[in-house]
Amino acid sequence: MTEVETHGIERIPEEDRNATALDLFRVSFGGANTFATAFLGAFPILFGLSFWQGFAATVAGLTVGALLLAPMAVFGPTNGTNNAVSSSAHLGVHGRIVGSFLSLLTATAFFSISVWSSGDALVGGLNRLVGVPQEMGSFAVAYGIFGILVLIVCIFGFRFMLLVNKIAVTAATLLFIVGFIAFWGDLNLDFVGSFGTGLDGMGMAGFIPAFIGAALIVMSNPISFGAFLGDWARYIPTNTPKRKVMGAALLAQLATLVPFTFGLATASIIATKAPEFMDPAAPNYVGGLLAVSPAWYFVPLCLIALIGGMSTGATSLYGTGLDFSSVFPRFSRVQATLFIGVLAIIFIFVGRFGFNLVQSISTFATLIVTCTAPWMVVMIIGFIVRRGWYDADALQVFNRRQTGGRYWFNHGWNLRGMLSWLISAAVGLSLVNMPGQFQGPLGNLAGGVDISLPAALILAAVLYLGMLWIFPEPRAVFPAAGPRWVPSSDTPVPEVFGADGKVVNQERGDAARTATVDGTMAGTDEMAAQS
């Protein structure tokens, strides 16, 4: 458990893969069962919804996001590497850097949000408990402690992170349940927002944009895991049924209804008893929560902040270091983690004390999710049309500084996947409508409703399938059974050349392709068949 992980982005050997679908659940749920998620749960109230309207928006956003995320879990066990490397099959040997940088940016943003929210809660709780001053020095110490502890966990790697999350899943869930008990007397399920209490608010001006906006905020949480879900799933054996892996990812996100509901419930209490903390222009959920909490709950609140910050920070930063090493293979996983970790900690301090970037980071995270969602669509559709078959050796061409192979396409770029992602992401960004933060040039196209995410998702699916029909992919990228839904071409596949200019033997990939006629080698047809 405490040995430093040596594996990077190369394919994990089967003999080293002893993780389970339950482990994936623990890491995924542990990384989201945190104070930062509770803060996101407060947004429906900030948008003016009642408790039940907010709960409906939360369930809708969480369900859709979890269903979209679940298929992203299959790439890790199938290819034994992270999702960015797996994306080489659909965006090209060079195009896979899109997934790497999406993962880098997403993880850094959510790591920062986690440390900020947890650090503020810890300092605020200690202030009420023992009088620790809420000043720059106290916050600096809290952020520094979180940052260093998370960095240590990430350096040790997957096994140690799994141990931390095993503890976090149970402890944080129990502490949230204790929190429901603490606030039970003040719980206001009949809280009335700006649009009545139930379906009667649907006809009021502004309700639909508020409801959709709240659902999209919630939906962004599971989608944020899409780029680096394979970081943890790559340790699961290849022959693990895909339904179990997808089920673990799905249930992990649905289980976050606990912290989301905690945030929703406590936000309604704060809006009733201390409304000054729920000003949409400058919300202070942490301060409001401390203001309405009973004194005996300060200790559990501090523990949630500590455990949650460790869990979310570790899952985010681990993926960041792993992906950085995939883009710059000269860095080992440990070196990349140290480098990115130090930069992220510096970013946190500069953002907190040099600028007021909390709102900016929140906007930044939303924009990243808008770009990540269409990338996920390309990956999922690609998995299905390829019948779940991949040449795992050819996926490593970029990392080995080689050229050519099945996924070389057009000089290392698969324009079918690249253009589908690029156009969809650009359209999605242009439709973003975040009042007071960011609004794209087409933000008011739907009467103030932010339709950026659903538009990007639908457009990506239509464009990618259309590209695959109009410009069929080479026959060699599909298994012996051929493609599903789309045609293929007889385009020849270039040989793989090493960094020394010599041809690399491709027999391993050819043998694997032949062995997967019935999908038995990796169970790769299972997900596609179930879909």
Coordinates of C-alpha atoms in Angstrom, one line a residue:
M1 CA 0.0 0.0 0.0
T2 CA 2.8 2.4 0.8
E3 CA 5.3 1.5 -1.9
V4 CA 5.9 4.1 -4.5
E5 CA 4.0 3.3 -7.7
T6 CA 6.4 2.7 -10.6
H7 CA 3.9 2.4 -13.5
G8 CA 3.2 5.3 -15.7
I9 CA 1.1 5.4 -18.9
E10 CA 2.5 2.3 -20.4
R11 CA 0.1 -0.7 -20.6
I12 CA -0.2 -2.2 -17.1
P13 CA 0.7 -5.9 -17.3
E14 CA -2.1 -8.3 -16.4
E15 CA -0.2 -9.8 -13.5
D16 CA -0.1 -6.3 -11.9
R17 CA -3.8 -5.6 -12.3
N18 CA -5.5 -6.7 -9.1
A19 CA -7.9 -3.8 -8.6
T20 CA -11.7 -4.5 -8.7
A21 CA -14.8 -2.7 -9.8
L22 CA -15.4 -2.0 -6.1
D23 CA -12.0 -0.2 -5.9
L24 CA -13.1 2.0 -8.8
F25 CA -16.3 2.8 -6.9
R26 CA -14.3 3.7 -3.8
V27 CA -11.9 6.0 -5.6
S28 CA -14.6 7.7 -7.8
F29 CA -17.0 8.1 -4.9
G30 CA -14.3 9.2 -2.5
G31 CA -13.1 11.8 -4.9
A32 CA -16.6 13.3 -5.1
N33 CA -18.0 12.7 -1.6
T34 CA -16.5 15.9 -0.4
F35 CA -17.2 19.4 0.9
A36 CA -16.6 20.8 -2.6
T37 CA -19.6 18.7 -3.9
A38 CA -21.7 20.0 -1.1
F39 CA -20.9 23.5 -2.2
L40 CA -22.1 22.7 -5.7
G41 CA -25.3 21.3 -4.1
A42 CA -26.1 24.8 -2.9
F43 CA -26.3 26.3 -6.4
P44 CA -30.0 25.5 -6.9
I45 CA -30.9 27.7 -3.9
L46 CA -28.6 30.4 -5.2
F47 CA -30.4 30.2 -8.5
G48 CA -33.7 30.9 -6.7
L49 CA -35.2 27.4 -6.7
S50 CA -37.2 26.0 -3.9
F51 CA -35.9 22.9 -2.0
W52 CA -37.9 20.4 -4.1
Q53 CA -37.3 22.2 -7.3
G54 CA -33.6 22.2 -6.5
F55 CA -33.8 18.5 -5.6
A56 CA -35.4 17.7 -8.9
A57 CA -32.7 19.6 -10.8
T58 CA -30.0 17.9 -8.8
V59 CA -31.4 14.4 -9.5
A60 CA -31.8 15.2 -13.2
G61 CA -28.3 16.7 -13.6
L62 CA -26.6 13.9 -11.6
T63 CA -28.4 11.1 -13.4
V64 CA -27.6 12.4 -16.9
G65 CA -24.0 13.2 -16.0
A66 CA -23.5 9.7 -14.4
L67 CA -25.0 7.9 -17.4
L68 CA -22.7 9.9 -19.7
L69 CA -19.6 9.2 -17.6
A70 CA -20.1 5.5 -17.0
P71 CA -18.9 4.2 -20.4
M72 CA -15.6 6.1 -19.9
A73 CA -14.6 3.5 -17.3
V74 CA -14.2 0.7 -19.9
F75 CA -11.1 2.1 -21.6
G76 CA -8.8 1.6 -18.6
P77 CA -9.4 -2.2 -18.3
T78 CA -9.4 -2.7 -22.0
N79 CA -6.1 -0.9 -22.8
G80 CA -4.4 -0.9 -19.4
T81 CA -3.6 2.8 -19.7
N82 CA -5.3 6.1 -19.1
N83 CA -8.1 7.6 -21.2
A84 CA -5.9 10.2 -22.9
V85 CA -3.7 7.5 -24.3
S86 CA -6.7 5.4 -25.4
S87 CA -8.0 8.5 -27.3
S88 CA -5.2 8.0 -29.8
A89 CA -7.4 5.4 -31.5
H90 CA -10.0 8.1 -32.2
L91 CA -8.1 11.4 -32.4
G92 CA -4.8 10.1 -33.7
V93 CA -1.4 9.5 -32.3
H94 CA -0.8 13.3 -31.9
G95 CA -4.5 14.1 -31.4
R96 CA -4.4 12.3 -28.1
I97 CA -2.8 15.4 -26.5
V98 CA -6.4 16.9 -26.5
G99 CA -7.4 14.4 -23.8
S100 CA -4.1 14.9 -21.9
F101 CA -4.5 18.7 -21.7
L102 CA -8.2 18.5 -20.9
S103 CA -7.3 16.2 -18.0
L104 CA -4.5 18.5 -16.9
L105 CA -6.7 21.6 -16.8
T106 CA -9.7 19.8 -15.3
A107 CA -7.7 18.2 -12.5
T108 CA -5.8 21.5 -11.7
A109 CA -9.1 23.4 -11.5
F110 CA -10.9 20.9 -9.3
F111 CA -7.8 20.4 -7.1
S112 CA -7.7 24.2 -6.5
I113 CA -11.5 24.3 -5.7
S114 CA -11.1 21.4 -3.3
V115 CA -8.2 22.9 -1.4
W116 CA -9.8 26.4 -1.2
S117 CA -13.2 25.1 0.0
S118 CA -11.8 22.6 2.5
G119 CA -9.2 25.0 3.7
D120 CA -11.7 27.8 4.3
A121 CA -14.0 25.3 6.2
L122 CA -11.2 24.0 8.3
V123 CA -10.0 27.5 9.3
G124 CA -13.6 28.7 9.9
G125 CA -14.4 25.7 12.1
L126 CA -11.2 26.1 14.1
N127 CA -12.0 29.7 14.6
R128 CA -15.3 28.9 16.2
L129 CA -13.8 26.0 18.2
V130 CA -10.5 27.4 19.6
G131 CA -10.3 31.0 18.2
V132 CA -7.9 30.4 15.4
P133 CA -7.8 33.8 13.6
Q134 CA -9.3 33.9 10.1
E135 CA -6.4 35.8 8.6
M136 CA -4.0 35.2 5.7
G137 CA -1.5 33.3 7.8
S138 CA -4.1 30.8 9.0
F139 CA -5.4 30.2 5.5
A140 CA -1.9 29.8 4.1
V141 CA -1.1 27.1 6.7
A142 CA -4.3 25.3 5.9
Y143 CA -3.7 25.4 2.2
G144 CA -0.1 24.4 2.6
I145 CA -1.0 21.4 4.8
F146 CA -3.7 20.2 2.3
G147 CA -1.3 20.6 -0.6
I148 CA 1.6 18.8 0.9
L149 CA -0.5 15.9 2.2
V150 CA -2.2 15.4 -1.2
L151 CA 1.2 15.6 -2.9
I152 CA 2.6 12.8 -0.7
V153 CA -0.4 10.6 -1.4
C154 CA -0.1 11.1 -5.1
I155 CA 3.6 10.4 -5.1
F156 CA 3.0 7.0 -3.5
G157 CA 0.5 6.4 -6.2
F158 CA -2.7 4.4 -6.9
R159 CA -2.5 1.9 -4.0
F160 CA -2.0 4.5 -1.3
M161 CA -4.7 6.7 -2.9
L162 CA -7.0 3.7 -2.8
L163 CA -6.3 3.2 0.9
V164 CA -7.0 6.9 1.6
N165 CA -10.3 6.7 -0.4
K166 CA -11.4 3.5 1.4
I167 CA -11.3 5.5 4.6
A168 CA -12.7 8.7 3.1
V169 CA -15.8 6.9 1.6
T170 CA -16.9 5.6 5.0
A171 CA -15.8 8.5 7.1
A172 CA -17.2 11.3 4.9
T173 CA -20.5 9.6 4.4
L174 CA -21.0 9.1 8.2
L175 CA -20.0 12.7 8.8
F176 CA -22.5 13.9 6.2
I177 CA -25.2 11.7 7.9
V178 CA -24.3 13.3 11.3
G179 CA -24.7 16.6 9.5
F180 CA -28.2 15.8 8.6
I181 CA -28.8 15.0 12.2
A182 CA -27.2 18.3 13.3
F183 CA -29.4 20.4 11.1
W184 CA -32.6 18.3 11.4
G185 CA -34.3 20.7 13.6
D186 CA -33.8 23.6 11.2
L187 CA -34.4 21.6 8.0
N188 CA -36.9 23.4 5.8
L189 CA -38.2 21.1 3.1
D190 CA -40.9 23.7 2.4
F191 CA -38.3 26.4 1.6
V192 CA -39.8 28.7 -1.1
G193 CA -37.4 30.2 -3.6
S194 CA -38.2 32.8 -6.3
F195 CA -40.5 30.5 -8.3
G196 CA -42.9 29.1 -5.8
T197 CA -42.5 25.6 -4.3
G198 CA -43.3 23.1 -7.0
L199 CA -44.5 22.7 -10.6
D200 CA -46.4 25.9 -10.2
G201 CA -43.2 27.8 -10.8
M202 CA -42.6 26.4 -14.3
G203 CA -44.7 29.1 -15.9
M204 CA -42.8 31.9 -14.1
A205 CA -40.3 34.0 -16.0
G206 CA -36.8 32.8 -15.4
F207 CA -37.7 29.4 -14.0
I208 CA -36.6 27.3 -16.9
P209 CA -33.1 29.0 -17.2
A210 CA -32.6 28.6 -13.4
F211 CA -33.7 25.0 -13.4
I212 CA -31.5 24.0 -16.4
G213 CA -28.6 26.1 -15.0
A214 CA -28.7 24.3 -11.7
A215 CA -28.9 20.9 -13.4
L216 CA -25.9 21.7 -15.5
I217 CA -23.9 22.8 -12.5
V218 CA -24.6 19.4 -10.9
M219 CA -24.0 17.6 -14.2
S220 CA -20.6 19.1 -14.5
N221 CA -19.4 17.2 -11.5
P222 CA -19.6 13.7 -12.9
I223 CA -18.5 14.9 -16.4
S224 CA -15.3 16.3 -14.8
F225 CA -14.2 12.8 -14.1
G226 CA -14.4 11.7 -17.8
A227 CA -10.9 12.6 -18.8
F228 CA -9.1 10.8 -16.0
L229 CA -11.4 7.9 -15.0
G230 CA -9.0 5.5 -16.8
D231 CA -6.2 6.6 -14.5
W232 CA -7.8 4.4 -11.8
A233 CA -9.6 1.8 -14.0
R234 CA -6.3 0.7 -15.8
Y235 CA -5.5 -1.5 -12.8
I236 CA -8.6 -3.5 -13.3
P237 CA -8.0 -6.9 -15.1
T238 CA -9.0 -6.9 -18.8
N239 CA -11.5 -9.8 -18.4
T240 CA -13.6 -7.9 -15.8
P241 CA -17.1 -7.7 -17.3
K242 CA -17.6 -4.2 -18.7
R243 CA -21.1 -4.0 -17.1
K244 CA -19.4 -4.2 -13.6
V245 CA -16.9 -1.5 -14.4
M246 CA -19.5 0.8 -15.9
G247 CA -21.8 0.0 -13.0
A248 CA -19.2 1.0 -10.5
A249 CA -18.6 4.4 -12.2
L250 CA -22.4 5.0 -12.4
L251 CA -23.2 4.1 -8.8
A252 CA -20.2 6.1 -7.5
Q253 CA -21.7 9.3 -9.0
L254 CA -25.3 8.5 -8.0
A255 CA -24.1 8.0 -4.5
T256 CA -22.9 11.6 -4.4
L257 CA -26.6 12.5 -4.0
V258 CA -25.6 12.4 -0.3
P259 CA -23.2 15.5 -0.3
F260 CA -25.3 17.2 -3.0
T261 CA -28.5 16.9 -0.8
F262 CA -26.5 18.0 2.2
G263 CA -25.5 21.2 0.3
L264 CA -29.0 21.8 -0.9
A265 CA -30.6 21.3 2.5
T266 CA -28.0 23.4 4.4
A267 CA -28.2 26.1 1.7
S268 CA -32.0 26.4 2.3
I269 CA -31.4 26.7 6.0
I270 CA -28.7 29.4 5.4
A271 CA -31.1 31.3 3.0
T272 CA -33.7 31.3 5.8
K273 CA -31.6 32.1 8.9
A274 CA -28.6 33.9 7.4
P275 CA -29.6 35.2 4.0
E276 CA -26.7 37.6 3.8
F277 CA -24.4 34.6 3.1
M278 CA -26.5 33.6 0.0
D279 CA -26.1 36.7 -2.1
P280 CA -25.8 35.2 -5.7
A281 CA -23.4 38.0 -6.5
A282 CA -21.0 37.0 -3.7
P283 CA -22.1 33.7 -2.1
N284 CA -20.3 32.5 1.1
Y285 CA -21.6 29.0 1.6
V286 CA -18.8 28.1 4.1
G287 CA -19.4 31.2 6.2
G288 CA -23.1 30.6 6.2
L289 CA -22.8 27.0 7.1
L290 CA -20.6 27.9 10.1
A291 CA -23.0 30.6 11.1
V292 CA -26.0 28.2 11.3
S293 CA -24.2 25.1 12.6
P294 CA -24.6 23.9 16.2
A295 CA -21.4 24.2 18.1
W296 CA -21.0 20.4 18.5
Y297 CA -20.9 20.0 14.7
F298 CA -17.8 22.1 14.2
V299 CA -15.4 19.2 14.8
P300 CA -17.2 16.9 12.3
L301 CA -17.3 19.8 9.9
C302 CA -13.5 20.2 10.2
L303 CA -13.1 16.5 9.6
I304 CA -15.2 16.6 6.5
A305 CA -13.0 19.5 5.2
L306 CA -9.8 17.5 6.0
I307 CA -10.9 14.1 4.6
G308 CA -12.7 15.7 1.6
G309 CA -9.7 17.9 0.7
M310 CA -7.4 14.9 0.8
S311 CA -9.7 12.7 -1.2
T312 CA -10.6 15.1 -4.0
G313 CA -7.2 16.6 -4.1
A314 CA -5.5 13.2 -4.5
T315 CA -7.8 11.9 -7.2
S316 CA -7.3 15.2 -9.2
L317 CA -3.6 15.7 -8.7
Y318 CA -2.8 12.0 -9.4
G319 CA -4.4 12.2 -12.8
T320 CA -2.6 15.5 -13.5
G321 CA 0.8 14.0 -12.9
L322 CA 0.0 10.9 -14.8
D323 CA -1.2 12.9 -17.9
F324 CA 1.8 15.3 -17.8
S325 CA 4.1 12.3 -17.9
S326 CA 2.1 11.0 -20.9
V327 CA 2.6 14.3 -22.8
F328 CA 6.3 14.5 -21.8
P329 CA 7.5 10.9 -21.5
R330 CA 10.9 12.0 -20.3
F331 CA 9.3 12.7 -17.0
S332 CA 8.5 9.7 -14.8
R333 CA 5.1 9.7 -13.1
V334 CA 6.7 10.8 -9.8
Q335 CA 8.7 13.6 -11.4
A336 CA 5.6 14.8 -13.3
T337 CA 3.5 14.7 -10.1
L338 CA 6.0 16.7 -8.1
F339 CA 6.3 19.3 -10.9
I340 CA 2.6 19.7 -11.4
G341 CA 1.9 19.5 -7.7
V342 CA 4.3 22.4 -6.9
L343 CA 2.8 24.5 -9.7
A344 CA -0.7 23.8 -8.5
I345 CA 0.1 24.8 -4.9
I346 CA 1.7 28.0 -6.1
F347 CA -1.4 28.6 -8.3
I348 CA -3.6 28.1 -5.2
F349 CA -1.7 30.6 -3.1
V350 CA -1.4 33.3 -5.9
G351 CA -5.1 32.8 -6.7
R352 CA -6.2 33.1 -3.1
F353 CA -4.0 35.9 -1.9
G354 CA -3.0 37.7 -5.1
F355 CA -6.3 37.8 -6.8
N356 CA -9.9 36.9 -6.1
L357 CA -10.0 33.9 -8.5
V358 CA -12.5 31.7 -6.7
Q359 CA -15.3 32.8 -9.1
S360 CA -12.9 32.7 -12.0
I361 CA -11.9 29.1 -11.3
S362 CA -15.5 28.1 -11.0
T363 CA -16.1 29.6 -14.5
F364 CA -12.9 28.0 -15.8
A365 CA -14.1 24.6 -14.6
T366 CA -17.5 25.0 -16.3
L367 CA -15.8 25.9 -19.6
I368 CA -13.5 22.9 -19.3
V369 CA -16.5 20.6 -18.8
T370 CA -18.1 22.1 -21.9
C371 CA -15.0 21.1 -23.9
T372 CA -14.6 17.7 -22.2
A373 CA -18.2 16.5 -22.9
P374 CA -17.9 16.3 -26.7
W375 CA -14.5 14.6 -26.4
M376 CA -16.2 11.9 -24.3
V377 CA -18.9 11.5 -26.9
V378 CA -16.3 10.9 -29.6
M379 CA -14.6 8.3 -27.3
I380 CA -17.9 6.4 -26.5
I381 CA -19.1 6.3 -30.1
G382 CA -15.6 5.2 -31.2
F383 CA -15.6 2.4 -28.7
I384 CA -19.0 1.1 -30.0
V385 CA -18.2 1.3 -33.7
R386 CA -14.8 -0.4 -33.1
R387 CA -16.6 -3.1 -31.2
G388 CA -14.4 -2.3 -28.2
W389 CA -11.3 -3.5 -30.0
Y390 CA -8.0 -1.7 -29.7
D391 CA -4.4 -2.4 -30.6
A392 CA -2.9 -1.6 -27.2
D393 CA 0.6 -1.6 -28.6
A394 CA -0.2 0.9 -31.3
L395 CA -1.7 3.2 -28.6
Q396 CA 1.8 3.7 -27.2
V397 CA 3.4 5.0 -30.4
F398 CA 3.4 8.6 -29.2
N399 CA 4.9 7.7 -25.8
R400 CA 7.7 5.8 -27.5
R401 CA 8.5 8.6 -29.9
Q402 CA 7.6 6.4 -32.8
T403 CA 5.6 7.2 -36.0
G404 CA 3.1 5.3 -38.1
G405 CA 0.8 2.4 -37.1
R406 CA -2.9 1.8 -37.1
Y407 CA -3.7 5.1 -35.4
W408 CA -1.4 7.4 -37.4
F409 CA -4.2 8.5 -39.8
N410 CA -3.1 11.9 -41.3
H411 CA 0.3 12.6 -39.9
G412 CA -0.8 11.6 -36.5
W413 CA -4.2 13.3 -36.5
N414 CA -7.6 11.7 -37.1
L415 CA -9.5 14.6 -38.5
R416 CA -12.8 12.8 -38.1
G417 CA -12.5 12.8 -34.4
M418 CA -10.6 16.1 -34.1
L419 CA -13.0 18.2 -36.2
S420 CA -16.0 16.7 -34.5
W421 CA -14.6 17.6 -31.1
L422 CA -13.3 21.0 -32.1
I423 CA -16.5 22.2 -33.8
S424 CA -18.7 20.9 -31.0
A425 CA -16.5 22.4 -28.3
A426 CA -16.4 25.8 -30.1
V427 CA -20.2 25.8 -30.5
G428 CA -20.7 24.8 -26.9
L429 CA -18.4 27.6 -25.6
S430 CA -20.3 30.1 -27.8
L431 CA -23.6 29.1 -26.1
V432 CA -22.3 29.3 -22.5
N433 CA -24.5 31.8 -20.5
M434 CA -23.2 32.4 -17.0
P435 CA -24.5 35.8 -15.9
G436 CA -21.9 38.0 -14.3
Q437 CA -19.1 35.5 -15.2
F438 CA -18.9 34.4 -18.8
Q439 CA -21.3 34.7 -21.8
G440 CA -20.5 33.4 -25.2
P441 CA -21.6 35.3 -28.4
L442 CA -24.6 33.0 -28.7
G443 CA -25.4 32.9 -25.0
N444 CA -28.8 34.4 -25.4
L445 CA -29.8 32.2 -28.3
A446 CA -32.2 30.2 -26.1
G447 CA -33.7 33.1 -24.2
G448 CA -31.1 33.1 -21.4
V449 CA -31.1 29.4 -21.0
D450 CA -27.6 27.9 -21.0
I451 CA -27.8 25.1 -23.5
S452 CA -24.1 24.8 -24.1
L453 CA -23.6 21.3 -22.7
P454 CA -26.5 19.5 -24.4
A455 CA -25.8 21.3 -27.7
A456 CA -22.1 20.2 -27.6
L457 CA -23.1 16.6 -26.8
I458 CA -25.6 16.3 -29.5
L459 CA -23.5 18.1 -32.1
A460 CA -20.5 15.9 -31.3
A461 CA -22.5 12.7 -31.8
V462 CA -24.0 13.9 -35.2
L463 CA -20.7 15.2 -36.6
Y464 CA -18.6 12.2 -35.6
L465 CA -21.0 9.6 -37.0
G466 CA -21.4 11.7 -40.1
M467 CA -17.6 11.9 -40.5
L468 CA -17.3 8.1 -40.1
W469 CA -19.8 7.6 -42.9
I470 CA -18.5 10.2 -45.3
F471 CA -14.8 9.5 -44.7
P472 CA -14.6 5.8 -43.6
E473 CA -11.7 4.8 -41.4
P474 CA -9.1 2.3 -42.4
R475 CA -10.1 -1.4 -42.2
A476 CA -7.1 -2.1 -40.0
V477 CA -8.4 -0.1 -37.0
F478 CA -11.4 -2.4 -36.6
P479 CA -11.4 -6.0 -35.3
A480 CA -11.7 -9.0 -37.7
A481 CA -15.5 -8.8 -37.3
G482 CA -15.4 -5.4 -39.0
P483 CA -17.0 -2.1 -37.9
R484 CA -20.4 -1.6 -36.3
W485 CA -22.9 0.9 -37.9
V486 CA -20.3 2.5 -40.2
P487 CA -18.3 1.5 -43.3
S488 CA -14.6 1.1 -43.6
S489 CA -12.0 1.8 -46.3
D490 CA -9.0 -0.2 -47.7
T491 CA -6.6 2.6 -46.8
P492 CA -3.1 1.0 -46.1
V493 CA -1.7 1.5 -42.6
P494 CA 1.9 2.9 -42.5
E495 CA 4.6 0.9 -40.8
V496 CA 5.8 1.9 -37.4
F497 CA 9.2 3.6 -37.3
G498 CA 11.2 3.9 -34.1
A499 CA 13.1 7.0 -33.0
D500 CA 16.2 5.5 -34.8
G501 CA 14.3 5.4 -38.1
K502 CA 14.1 1.6 -38.2
V503 CA 10.8 -0.3 -38.8
V504 CA 9.3 -1.7 -35.6
N505 CA 7.8 -5.2 -35.7
Q506 CA 3.9 -5.1 -35.7
E507 CA 3.2 -8.8 -35.3
R508 CA 1.9 -8.4 -31.7
G509 CA -0.9 -6.0 -32.9
D510 CA -1.8 -8.2 -35.8
A511 CA -2.0 -11.3 -33.6
A512 CA -4.2 -9.4 -31.1
R513 CA -6.5 -8.3 -33.9
T514 CA -6.9 -11.9 -35.1
A515 CA -7.5 -13.1 -31.6
T516 CA -10.4 -10.7 -31.0
V517 CA -12.7 -12.0 -33.8
D518 CA -15.1 -13.1 -31.1
G519 CA -14.1 -10.5 -28.6
T520 CA -12.7 -13.2 -26.2
M521 CA -9.3 -11.7 -25.7
A522 CA -10.5 -8.7 -23.8
G523 CA -14.3 -9.1 -23.6
T524 CA -14.3 -6.0 -25.8
D525 CA -17.6 -6.7 -27.6
E526 CA -19.5 -6.9 -24.3
M527 CA -20.2 -3.2 -23.8
A528 CA -21.0 -2.6 -27.5
A529 CA -23.5 -5.5 -27.4
Q530 CA -25.1 -4.2 -24.2
S531 CA -25.5 -0.8 -25.8

